[in-house]
């Protein structure tokens, strides 16, 4: 396959060498119950056991290690209250650099203190994510900090792609890989890795029905904005950027399909993960299991579902498990 994309198989192999020893090689486990339901072997990639609780550490670590010593010394910045913020805080601290994470005044105190605890310099500005991002842009422009975005960056995509290399390293024969999809950094990297080695393997993106920006953009043939709605898969929210440089084209060219999941299906995925696999996962990480349970995946060989993260509020998780919560609520 010609590598006309900003991230090649060789870039991903280089990322794997760079981040080796700094991120965990996570386990794969065959699921008896899901294999029975799907009629083909189903393996779970247990990436929610990654340090900081999500795969985002791979891309963040590769991006930090790809900076020159001078850039690293200037400091790193991003606007993220979620898994990217946690990962970047940890990755910077591990290399002796400072990450400044900008967030709005509306971000709950527990999220602020978690990111601070991981070593970041937290800067509280404005009343929205947009205003936090404006502060990031200002710090880049006026202070010279280096921005590491959550998905639309070649080093981030290459880092996420190392997860794809681990999957094919652990399991020679894979027919279909199920990848949670938001901005597309994970899907682009995993698809480039897997199809770079075996072009016949199908890579399918999974996302929620409510406010899926990449799905709407792929349908429109260009990056578009969608209204953001609350979802149990909150890590899959947010836009892909109207000036997207990397992930839109890669997802368009490399993904075989995108499957949408309802809130009730995502809740069922989280319950199945807990009750039968004994795994605590966040909504975004349950979409692969959800699609298998809903009969939305057609495969004639081994399937791998990536469990991408576990950073869920435990009270929310309890309510989902008890069947008290099937939909995300406004103003949670
Ligand atoms: C960020 C994230 C995703 C989506 O990754 P993208 O690269 O934005 O597509 C999926 N699951 C979890 C847990 C995440 O944190």
Tab-separated table of N, CA, C and O in Angstrom, residues 106-219:
chain	number	residue	atom	x	y	z
A	106	UNK	N	-15.418	26.013	34.354
A	106	UNK	CA	-16.557	25.112	34.556
A	106	UNK	C	-16.136	23.663	34.779
A	106	UNK	O	-16.951	22.810	35.102
A	107	UNK	N	-14.832	23.381	34.610
A	107	UNK	CA	-14.362	22.000	34.783
A	107	UNK	C	-14.415	21.617	36.265
A	107	UNK	O	-13.947	22.373	37.116
A	108	UNK	N	-15.024	20.472	36.602
A	108	UNK	CA	-15.158	20.080	38.007
A	108	UNK	C	-13.811	19.913	38.714
A	108	UNK	O	-12.820	19.504	38.095
A	109	UNK	N	-13.794	20.244	40.000
A	109	UNK	CA	-12.557	20.278	40.790
A	109	UNK	C	-11.817	18.936	40.774
A	109	UNK	O	-10.590	18.900	40.724
A	110	UNK	N	-12.540	17.810	40.769
A	110	UNK	CA	-11.841	16.510	40.796
A	110	UNK	C	-10.994	16.294	39.541
A	110	UNK	O	-9.909	15.732	39.599
A	111	UNK	N	-11.489	16.783	38.378
A	111	UNK	CA	-10.708	16.645	37.144
A	111	UNK	C	-9.472	17.538	37.181
A	111	UNK	O	-8.398	17.158	36.718
A	112	UNK	N	-9.643	18.744	37.744
A	112	UNK	CA	-8.519	19.676	37.851
A	112	UNK	C	-7.432	19.060	38.732
A	112	UNK	O	-6.254	19.024	38.358
A	113	UNK	N	-7.833	18.522	39.891
A	113	UNK	CA	-6.815	18.021	40.822
A	113	UNK	C	-6.158	16.743	40.295
A	113	UNK	O	-4.978	16.512	40.537
A	114	UNK	N	-6.895	15.928	39.538
A	114	UNK	CA	-6.276	14.721	38.959
A	114	UNK	C	-5.137	15.090	38.017
A	114	UNK	O	-4.066	14.475	38.043
A	115	UNK	N	-5.395	16.082	37.173
A	115	UNK	CA	-4.373	16.460	36.186
A	115	UNK	C	-3.198	17.148	36.876
A	115	UNK	O	-2.040	16.949	36.520
A	116	UNK	N	-3.507	17.934	37.934
A	116	UNK	CA	-2.436	18.564	38.710
A	116	UNK	C	-1.567	17.492	39.386
A	116	UNK	O	-0.353	17.581	39.425
A	117	UNK	N	-2.231	16.464	39.906
A	117	UNK	CA	-1.518	15.383	40.598
A	117	UNK	C	-0.553	14.650	39.657
A	117	UNK	O	0.461	14.125	40.067
A	118	UNK	N	-0.889	14.628	38.354
A	118	UNK	CA	-0.013	13.964	37.374
A	118	UNK	C	1.167	14.854	36.984
A	118	UNK	O	1.976	14.481	36.139
A	119	UNK	N	1.261	16.030	37.586
A	119	UNK	CA	2.451	16.854	37.408
A	119	UNK	C	2.270	18.071	36.523
A	119	UNK	O	3.221	18.796	36.262
A	120	UNK	N	1.036	18.303	36.050
A	120	UNK	CA	0.848	19.428	35.128
A	120	UNK	C	0.665	20.737	35.871
A	120	UNK	O	0.289	20.765	37.042
A	121	UNK	N	0.953	21.807	35.138
A	121	UNK	CA	0.691	23.154	35.576
A	121	UNK	C	-0.703	23.474	35.030
A	121	UNK	O	-0.868	23.574	33.822
A	122	UNK	N	-1.714	23.561	35.888
A	122	UNK	CA	-3.079	23.785	35.389
A	122	UNK	C	-3.371	25.278	35.363
A	122	UNK	O	-3.089	25.990	36.321
A	123	UNK	N	-3.917	25.737	34.226
A	123	UNK	CA	-4.267	27.148	34.101
A	123	UNK	C	-5.772	27.239	33.838
A	123	UNK	O	-6.264	26.707	32.847
A	124	UNK	N	-6.459	27.884	34.747
A	124	UNK	CA	-7.926	27.988	34.647
A	124	UNK	C	-8.272	29.321	33.981
A	124	UNK	O	-7.930	30.381	34.516
A	125	UNK	N	-8.910	29.261	32.820
A	125	UNK	CA	-9.242	30.477	32.074
A	125	UNK	C	-10.608	30.347	31.404
A	125	UNK	O	-10.919	29.310	30.818
A	126	UNK	N	-11.382	31.410	31.469
A	126	UNK	CA	-12.620	31.499	30.691
A	126	UNK	C	-13.708	30.559	31.145
A	126	UNK	O	-13.599	29.891	32.180
A	127	UNK	N	-14.775	30.518	30.352
A	127	UNK	CA	-15.954	29.758	30.738
A	127	UNK	C	-16.290	28.671	29.730
A	127	UNK	O	-17.372	28.094	29.751
A	128	UNK	N	-15.380	28.378	28.795
A	128	UNK	CA	-15.667	27.325	27.815
A	128	UNK	C	-14.358	26.719	27.331
A	128	UNK	O	-13.271	27.287	27.516
A	129	UNK	N	-14.488	25.574	26.685
A	129	UNK	CA	-13.349	24.893	26.094
A	129	UNK	C	-12.701	25.786	25.028
A	129	UNK	O	-11.482	25.804	24.881
A	130	UNK	N	-13.537	26.536	24.286
A	130	UNK	CA	-13.012	27.444	23.251
A	130	UNK	C	-12.106	28.496	23.857
A	130	UNK	O	-11.050	28.816	23.304
A	131	UNK	N	-12.530	29.061	25.001
A	131	UNK	CA	-11.705	30.091	25.644
A	131	UNK	C	-10.403	29.483	26.177
A	131	UNK	O	-9.353	30.114	26.131
A	132	UNK	N	-10.476	28.244	26.658
A	132	UNK	CA	-9.260	27.559	27.112
A	132	UNK	C	-8.306	27.370	25.929
A	132	UNK	O	-7.092	27.562	26.048
A	133	UNK	N	-8.873	27.020	24.759
A	133	UNK	CA	-8.040	26.827	23.570
A	133	UNK	C	-7.424	28.157	23.117
A	133	UNK	O	-6.282	28.186	22.656
A	134	UNK	N	-8.172	29.265	23.277
A	134	UNK	CA	-7.608	30.578	22.920
A	134	UNK	C	-6.392	30.903	23.786
A	134	UNK	O	-5.427	31.495	23.314
A	135	UNK	N	-6.457	30.500	25.045
A	135	UNK	CA	-5.317	30.716	25.947
A	135	UNK	C	-4.119	29.870	25.494
A	135	UNK	O	-2.978	30.328	25.516
A	136	UNK	N	-4.388	28.640	25.044
A	136	UNK	CA	-3.320	27.790	24.498
A	136	UNK	C	-2.664	28.505	23.313
A	136	UNK	O	-1.432	28.624	23.237
A	137	UNK	N	-3.490	29.002	22.395
A	137	UNK	CA	-2.957	29.689	21.207
A	137	UNK	C	-2.114	30.898	21.604
A	137	UNK	O	-1.071	31.174	21.008
A	138	UNK	N	-2.573	31.606	22.636
A	138	UNK	CA	-1.825	32.781	23.112
A	138	UNK	C	-0.468	32.367	23.695
A	138	UNK	O	0.561	32.982	23.410
A	139	UNK	N	-0.463	31.270	24.479
A	139	UNK	CA	0.791	30.808	25.089
A	139	UNK	C	1.780	30.327	24.025
A	139	UNK	O	2.989	30.492	24.165
A	140	UNK	N	1.250	29.754	22.946
A	140	UNK	CA	2.112	29.322	21.836
A	140	UNK	C	2.723	30.558	21.174
A	140	UNK	O	3.925	30.628	20.932
A	141	UNK	N	1.861	31.546	20.898
A	141	UNK	CA	2.268	32.752	20.172
A	141	UNK	C	3.207	33.626	20.996
A	141	UNK	O	4.259	34.057	20.532
A	142	UNK	N	2.826	33.891	22.256
A	142	UNK	CA	3.539	34.916	23.018
A	142	UNK	C	4.642	34.359	23.915
A	142	UNK	O	5.605	35.047	24.211
A	143	UNK	N	4.486	33.120	24.363
A	143	UNK	CA	5.472	32.574	25.310
A	143	UNK	C	6.332	31.490	24.646
A	143	UNK	O	7.371	31.110	25.163
A	144	UNK	N	5.876	30.989	23.485
A	144	UNK	CA	6.680	29.999	22.768
A	144	UNK	C	6.488	28.570	23.236
A	144	UNK	O	7.305	27.695	22.932
A	145	UNK	N	5.400	28.313	24.001
A	145	UNK	CA	5.133	26.929	24.393
A	145	UNK	C	4.785	26.109	23.147
A	145	UNK	O	4.356	26.644	22.142
A	146	UNK	N	4.985	24.800	23.238
A	146	UNK	CA	4.737	23.916	22.090
A	146	UNK	C	3.440	23.154	22.334
A	146	UNK	O	3.299	22.452	23.338
A	147	UNK	N	2.488	23.281	21.395
A	147	UNK	CA	1.212	22.606	21.585
A	147	UNK	C	1.283	21.157	21.096
A	147	UNK	O	1.785	20.875	20.021
A	148	UNK	N	0.779	20.249	21.916
A	148	UNK	CA	0.591	18.860	21.492
A	148	UNK	C	-0.918	18.601	21.491
A	148	UNK	O	-1.529	18.465	22.547
A	149	UNK	N	-1.537	18.573	20.303
A	149	UNK	CA	-2.991	18.396	20.224
A	149	UNK	C	-3.385	16.939	20.479
A	149	UNK	O	-2.540	16.046	20.405
A	150	UNK	N	-4.683	16.689	20.761
A	150	UNK	CA	-5.100	15.323	21.149
A	150	UNK	C	-5.109	14.299	20.010
A	150	UNK	O	-5.009	13.102	20.279
A	151	UNK	N	-5.267	14.719	18.759
A	151	UNK	CA	-5.297	13.706	17.694
A	151	UNK	C	-4.694	14.157	16.368
A	151	UNK	O	-4.038	13.372	15.707
A	152	UNK	N	-4.854	15.438	15.989
A	152	UNK	CA	-4.487	15.823	14.623
A	152	UNK	C	-3.016	16.224	14.514
A	152	UNK	O	-2.693	17.384	14.239
A	153	UNK	N	-2.128	15.259	14.713
A	153	UNK	CA	-0.689	15.542	14.742
A	153	UNK	C	0.027	14.235	14.380
A	153	UNK	O	-0.283	13.182	14.959
A	154	UNK	N	0.973	14.276	13.432
A	154	UNK	CA	1.602	13.021	12.975
A	154	UNK	C	2.238	12.195	14.091
A	154	UNK	O	2.111	10.963	14.092
A	155	UNK	N	2.912	12.838	15.052
A	155	UNK	CA	3.581	12.069	16.118
A	155	UNK	C	2.557	11.426	17.053
A	155	UNK	O	2.793	10.346	17.601
A	156	UNK	N	1.414	12.103	17.232
A	156	UNK	CA	0.350	11.541	18.079
A	156	UNK	C	-0.260	10.330	17.381
A	156	UNK	O	-0.435	9.263	17.981
A	157	UNK	N	-0.563	10.470	16.108
A	157	UNK	CA	-1.153	9.356	15.344
A	157	UNK	C	-0.192	8.163	15.303
A	157	UNK	O	-0.597	7.012	15.502
A	158	UNK	N	1.088	8.434	15.082
A	158	UNK	CA	2.074	7.341	15.036
A	158	UNK	C	2.138	6.625	16.377
A	158	UNK	O	2.222	5.390	16.440
A	159	UNK	N	2.069	7.391	17.473
A	159	UNK	CA	2.077	6.784	18.803
A	159	UNK	C	0.867	5.896	19.019
A	159	UNK	O	0.988	4.751	19.483
A	160	UNK	N	-0.313	6.376	18.647
A	160	UNK	CA	-1.528	5.543	18.808
A	160	UNK	C	-1.418	4.292	17.925
A	160	UNK	O	-1.923	3.222	18.296
A	161	UNK	N	-0.745	4.416	16.781
A	161	UNK	CA	-0.604	3.281	15.874
A	161	UNK	C	0.170	2.113	16.470
A	161	UNK	O	0.002	0.965	16.037
A	162	UNK	N	0.981	2.393	17.499
A	162	UNK	CA	1.753	1.300	18.106
A	162	UNK	C	0.821	0.249	18.715
A	162	UNK	O	1.187	-0.921	18.834
A	163	UNK	N	-0.405	0.670	19.051
A	163	UNK	CA	-1.391	-0.278	19.567
A	163	UNK	C	-1.753	-1.302	18.474
A	163	UNK	O	-1.940	-2.493	18.755
A	164	UNK	N	-1.827	-0.834	17.238
A	164	UNK	CA	-2.100	-1.740	16.115
A	164	UNK	C	-0.986	-2.750	15.929
A	164	UNK	O	-1.237	-3.943	15.694
A	165	UNK	N	0.264	-2.292	16.058
A	165	UNK	CA	1.404	-3.218	15.935
A	165	UNK	C	1.343	-4.289	17.012
A	165	UNK	O	1.639	-5.456	16.757
A	166	UNK	N	0.961	-3.892	18.234
A	166	UNK	CA	0.853	-4.882	19.324
A	166	UNK	C	-0.210	-5.926	19.023
A	166	UNK	O	-0.039	-7.111	19.326
A	167	UNK	N	-1.313	-5.490	18.426
A	167	UNK	CA	-2.404	-6.434	18.125
A	167	UNK	C	-1.923	-7.490	17.131
A	167	UNK	O	-2.096	-8.695	17.365
A	168	UNK	N	-1.300	-7.053	16.030
A	168	UNK	CA	-0.875	-8.058	15.048
A	168	UNK	C	0.346	-8.836	15.510
A	168	UNK	O	0.572	-9.959	15.073
A	169	UNK	N	1.092	-8.264	16.442
A	169	UNK	CA	2.200	-9.026	17.029
A	169	UNK	C	1.697	-10.164	17.910
A	169	UNK	O	2.326	-11.220	18.005
A	170	UNK	N	0.563	-9.943	18.572
A	170	UNK	CA	0.030	-10.935	19.507
A	170	UNK	C	-0.847	-11.968	18.816
A	170	UNK	O	-1.041	-13.062	19.328
A	171	UNK	N	-1.409	-11.620	17.670
A	171	UNK	CA	-2.397	-12.483	17.021
A	171	UNK	C	-2.142	-12.428	15.509
A	171	UNK	O	-2.425	-11.425	14.877
A	172	UNK	N	-1.591	-13.515	14.973
A	172	UNK	CA	-1.194	-13.498	13.563
A	172	UNK	C	-2.384	-13.285	12.625
A	172	UNK	O	-2.331	-12.524	11.685
A	173	UNK	N	-3.474	-13.996	12.917
A	173	UNK	CA	-4.612	-13.941	12.003
A	173	UNK	C	-5.730	-13.098	12.594
A	173	UNK	O	-6.368	-13.498	13.566
A	174	UNK	N	-5.944	-11.916	12.052
A	174	UNK	CA	-7.028	-11.038	12.499
A	174	UNK	C	-7.859	-10.668	11.285
A	174	UNK	O	-7.325	-10.238	10.261
A	175	UNK	N	-9.159	-10.841	11.393
A	175	UNK	CA	-10.015	-10.498	10.268
A	175	UNK	C	-10.530	-9.068	10.385
A	175	UNK	O	-10.568	-8.316	9.414
A	176	UNK	N	-10.905	-8.658	11.609
A	176	UNK	CA	-11.538	-7.352	11.799
A	176	UNK	C	-11.092	-6.743	13.117
A	176	UNK	O	-11.082	-7.424	14.147
A	177	UNK	N	-10.739	-5.457	13.089
A	177	UNK	CA	-10.379	-4.740	14.321
A	177	UNK	C	-11.410	-3.636	14.551
A	177	UNK	O	-11.692	-2.845	13.643
A	178	UNK	N	-11.956	-3.591	15.749
A	178	UNK	CA	-12.980	-2.610	16.121
A	178	UNK	C	-12.334	-1.506	16.949
A	178	UNK	O	-11.799	-1.775	18.030
A	179	UNK	N	-12.390	-0.263	16.441
A	179	UNK	CA	-11.657	0.853	17.046
A	179	UNK	C	-12.615	1.982	17.445
A	179	UNK	O	-13.326	2.508	16.580
A	180	UNK	N	-12.629	2.394	18.716
A	180	UNK	CA	-13.409	3.573	19.101
A	180	UNK	C	-12.935	4.797	18.318
A	180	UNK	O	-11.726	4.986	18.129
A	181	UNK	N	-13.877	5.625	17.856
A	181	UNK	CA	-13.549	6.716	16.925
A	181	UNK	C	-14.105	8.050	17.412
A	181	UNK	O	-15.298	8.177	17.650
A	182	UNK	N	-13.209	9.027	17.538
A	182	UNK	CA	-13.649	10.409	17.802
A	182	UNK	C	-12.925	11.326	16.821
A	182	UNK	O	-13.326	11.463	15.680
A	183	UNK	N	-11.809	11.926	17.237
A	183	UNK	CA	-11.022	12.737	16.309
A	183	UNK	C	-10.274	11.903	15.298
A	183	UNK	O	-9.773	12.408	14.290
A	184	UNK	N	-10.146	10.606	15.559
A	184	UNK	CA	-9.567	9.692	14.581
A	184	UNK	C	-8.084	9.424	14.713
A	184	UNK	O	-7.501	8.761	13.860
A	185	UNK	N	-7.457	9.911	15.780
A	185	UNK	CA	-6.029	9.637	15.961
A	185	UNK	C	-5.771	8.157	16.184
A	185	UNK	O	-4.846	7.569	15.600
A	186	UNK	N	-6.593	7.544	17.008
A	186	UNK	CA	-6.444	6.114	17.283
A	186	UNK	C	-6.757	5.295	16.031
A	186	UNK	O	-5.981	4.417	15.641
A	187	UNK	N	-7.886	5.590	15.391
A	187	UNK	CA	-8.300	4.816	14.217
A	187	UNK	C	-7.300	4.969	13.073
A	187	UNK	O	-6.939	3.986	12.410
A	188	UNK	N	-6.826	6.191	12.834
A	188	UNK	CA	-5.870	6.424	11.738
A	188	UNK	C	-4.572	5.657	12.003
A	188	UNK	O	-4.041	4.992	11.106
A	189	UNK	N	-4.069	5.734	13.223
A	189	UNK	CA	-2.811	5.068	13.552
A	189	UNK	C	-2.935	3.552	13.496
A	189	UNK	O	-2.091	2.863	12.906
A	190	UNK	N	-4.000	3.034	14.106
A	190	UNK	CA	-4.189	1.578	14.135
A	190	UNK	C	-4.416	1.049	12.708
A	190	UNK	O	-3.851	0.018	12.332
A	191	UNK	N	-5.200	1.764	11.921
A	191	UNK	CA	-5.466	1.308	10.549
A	191	UNK	C	-4.184	1.345	9.713
A	191	UNK	O	-3.910	0.417	8.940
A	192	UNK	N	-3.380	2.385	9.860
A	192	UNK	CA	-2.135	2.481	9.079
A	192	UNK	C	-1.188	1.341	9.458
A	192	UNK	O	-0.527	0.753	8.592
A	193	UNK	N	-1.143	1.008	10.749
A	193	UNK	CA	-0.256	-0.073	11.199
A	193	UNK	C	-0.747	-1.417	10.667
A	193	UNK	O	0.021	-2.185	10.065
A	194	UNK	N	-2.013	-1.690	10.871
A	194	UNK	CA	-2.541	-3.015	10.546
A	194	UNK	C	-2.616	-3.221	9.039
A	194	UNK	O	-2.202	-4.256	8.518
A	195	UNK	N	-3.096	-2.226	8.309
A	195	UNK	CA	-3.185	-2.384	6.858
A	195	UNK	C	-1.816	-2.297	6.191
A	195	UNK	O	-1.618	-2.838	5.108
A	196	UNK	N	-0.884	-1.631	6.872
A	196	UNK	CA	0.480	-1.613	6.364
A	196	UNK	C	1.081	-3.001	6.355
A	196	UNK	O	1.876	-3.354	5.474
A	197	UNK	N	0.710	-3.823	7.318
A	197	UNK	CA	1.226	-5.193	7.411
A	197	UNK	C	0.318	-6.158	6.653
A	197	UNK	O	0.783	-7.022	5.913
A	198	UNK	N	-0.987	-6.015	6.852
A	198	UNK	CA	-1.938	-6.891	6.172
A	198	UNK	C	-3.138	-6.105	5.644
A	198	UNK	O	-4.118	-5.888	6.350
A	199	UNK	N	-3.051	-5.694	4.361
A	199	UNK	CA	-4.092	-4.834	3.786
A	199	UNK	C	-5.488	-5.458	3.806
A	199	UNK	O	-6.478	-4.741	3.676
A	200	UNK	N	-5.563	-6.778	3.970
A	200	UNK	CA	-6.880	-7.432	3.930
A	200	UNK	C	-7.655	-7.308	5.237
A	200	UNK	O	-8.862	-7.514	5.275
A	201	UNK	N	-6.960	-7.014	6.332
A	201	UNK	CA	-7.651	-6.897	7.620
A	201	UNK	C	-8.572	-5.674	7.593
A	201	UNK	O	-8.178	-4.592	7.162
A	202	UNK	N	-9.798	-5.876	8.049
A	202	UNK	CA	-10.759	-4.765	8.079
A	202	UNK	C	-10.588	-3.969	9.371
A	202	UNK	O	-10.423	-4.544	10.449
A	203	UNK	N	-10.634	-2.661	9.250
A	203	UNK	CA	-10.585	-1.796	10.430
A	203	UNK	C	-11.864	-0.955	10.436
A	203	UNK	O	-12.148	-0.238	9.472
A	204	UNK	N	-12.634	-1.086	11.505
A	204	UNK	CA	-13.942	-0.444	11.586
A	204	UNK	C	-13.958	0.537	12.749
A	204	UNK	O	-13.564	0.194	13.871
A	205	UNK	N	-14.400	1.761	12.480
A	205	UNK	CA	-14.529	2.770	13.527
A	205	UNK	C	-15.886	2.666	14.193
A	205	UNK	O	-16.880	2.373	13.523
A	206	UNK	N	-15.919	2.888	15.512
A	206	UNK	CA	-17.185	2.824	16.237
A	206	UNK	C	-17.381	4.098	17.030
A	206	UNK	O	-16.449	4.557	17.708
A	207	UNK	N	-18.587	4.646	16.950
A	207	UNK	CA	-18.830	5.888	17.661
A	207	UNK	C	-20.305	5.990	18.037
A	207	UNK	O	-21.098	5.131	17.664
A	208	UNK	N	-20.631	7.036	18.813
A	208	UNK	CA	-22.020	7.138	19.282
A	208	UNK	C	-22.878	7.853	18.237
A	208	UNK	O	-22.388	8.641	17.450
A	209	UNK	N	-24.193	7.544	18.285
A	209	UNK	CA	-25.136	8.201	17.370
A	209	UNK	C	-25.174	9.696	17.625
A	209	UNK	O	-25.374	10.483	16.711
A	210	UNK	N	-24.998	10.082	18.908
A	210	UNK	CA	-25.184	11.477	19.301
A	210	UNK	C	-23.947	12.315	19.048
A	210	UNK	O	-22.967	12.203	19.764
A	211	UNK	N	-23.975	13.134	18.010
A	211	UNK	CA	-22.927	14.117	17.799
A	211	UNK	C	-21.583	13.548	17.377
A	211	UNK	O	-20.540	13.944	17.889
A	212	UNK	N	-21.592	12.614	16.409
A	212	UNK	CA	-20.338	12.011	15.950
A	212	UNK	C	-19.751	12.831	14.793
A	212	UNK	O	-20.192	12.743	13.658
A	213	UNK	N	-18.740	13.622	15.099
A	213	UNK	CA	-18.207	14.579	14.117
A	213	UNK	C	-17.474	13.898	12.965
A	213	UNK	O	-17.606	14.324	11.809
A	214	UNK	N	-16.708	12.838	13.236
A	214	UNK	CA	-15.962	12.198	12.143
A	214	UNK	C	-16.920	11.511	11.176
A	214	UNK	O	-16.747	11.590	9.956
A	215	UNK	N	-17.951	10.858	11.693
A	215	UNK	CA	-18.934	10.194	10.825
A	215	UNK	C	-19.615	11.225	9.911
A	215	UNK	O	-19.709	11.025	8.695
A	216	UNK	N	-20.055	12.344	10.492
A	216	UNK	CA	-20.710	13.390	9.697
A	216	UNK	C	-19.738	13.950	8.651
A	216	UNK	O	-20.125	14.232	7.513
A	217	UNK	N	-18.465	14.074	9.021
A	217	UNK	CA	-17.461	14.614	8.095
A	217	UNK	C	-17.182	13.635	6.961
A	217	UNK	O	-17.066	14.037	5.791
A	218	UNK	N	-17.084	12.353	7.277
A	218	UNK	CA	-16.850	11.347	6.233
A	218	UNK	C	-18.028	11.329	5.260
A	218	UNK	O	-17.845	11.251	4.042
A	219	UNK	N	-19.249	11.440	5.797
A	219	UNK	CA	-20.436	11.470	4.937
A	219	UNK	C	-20.433	12.703	4.036
A	219	UNK	O	-20.847	12.639	2.880
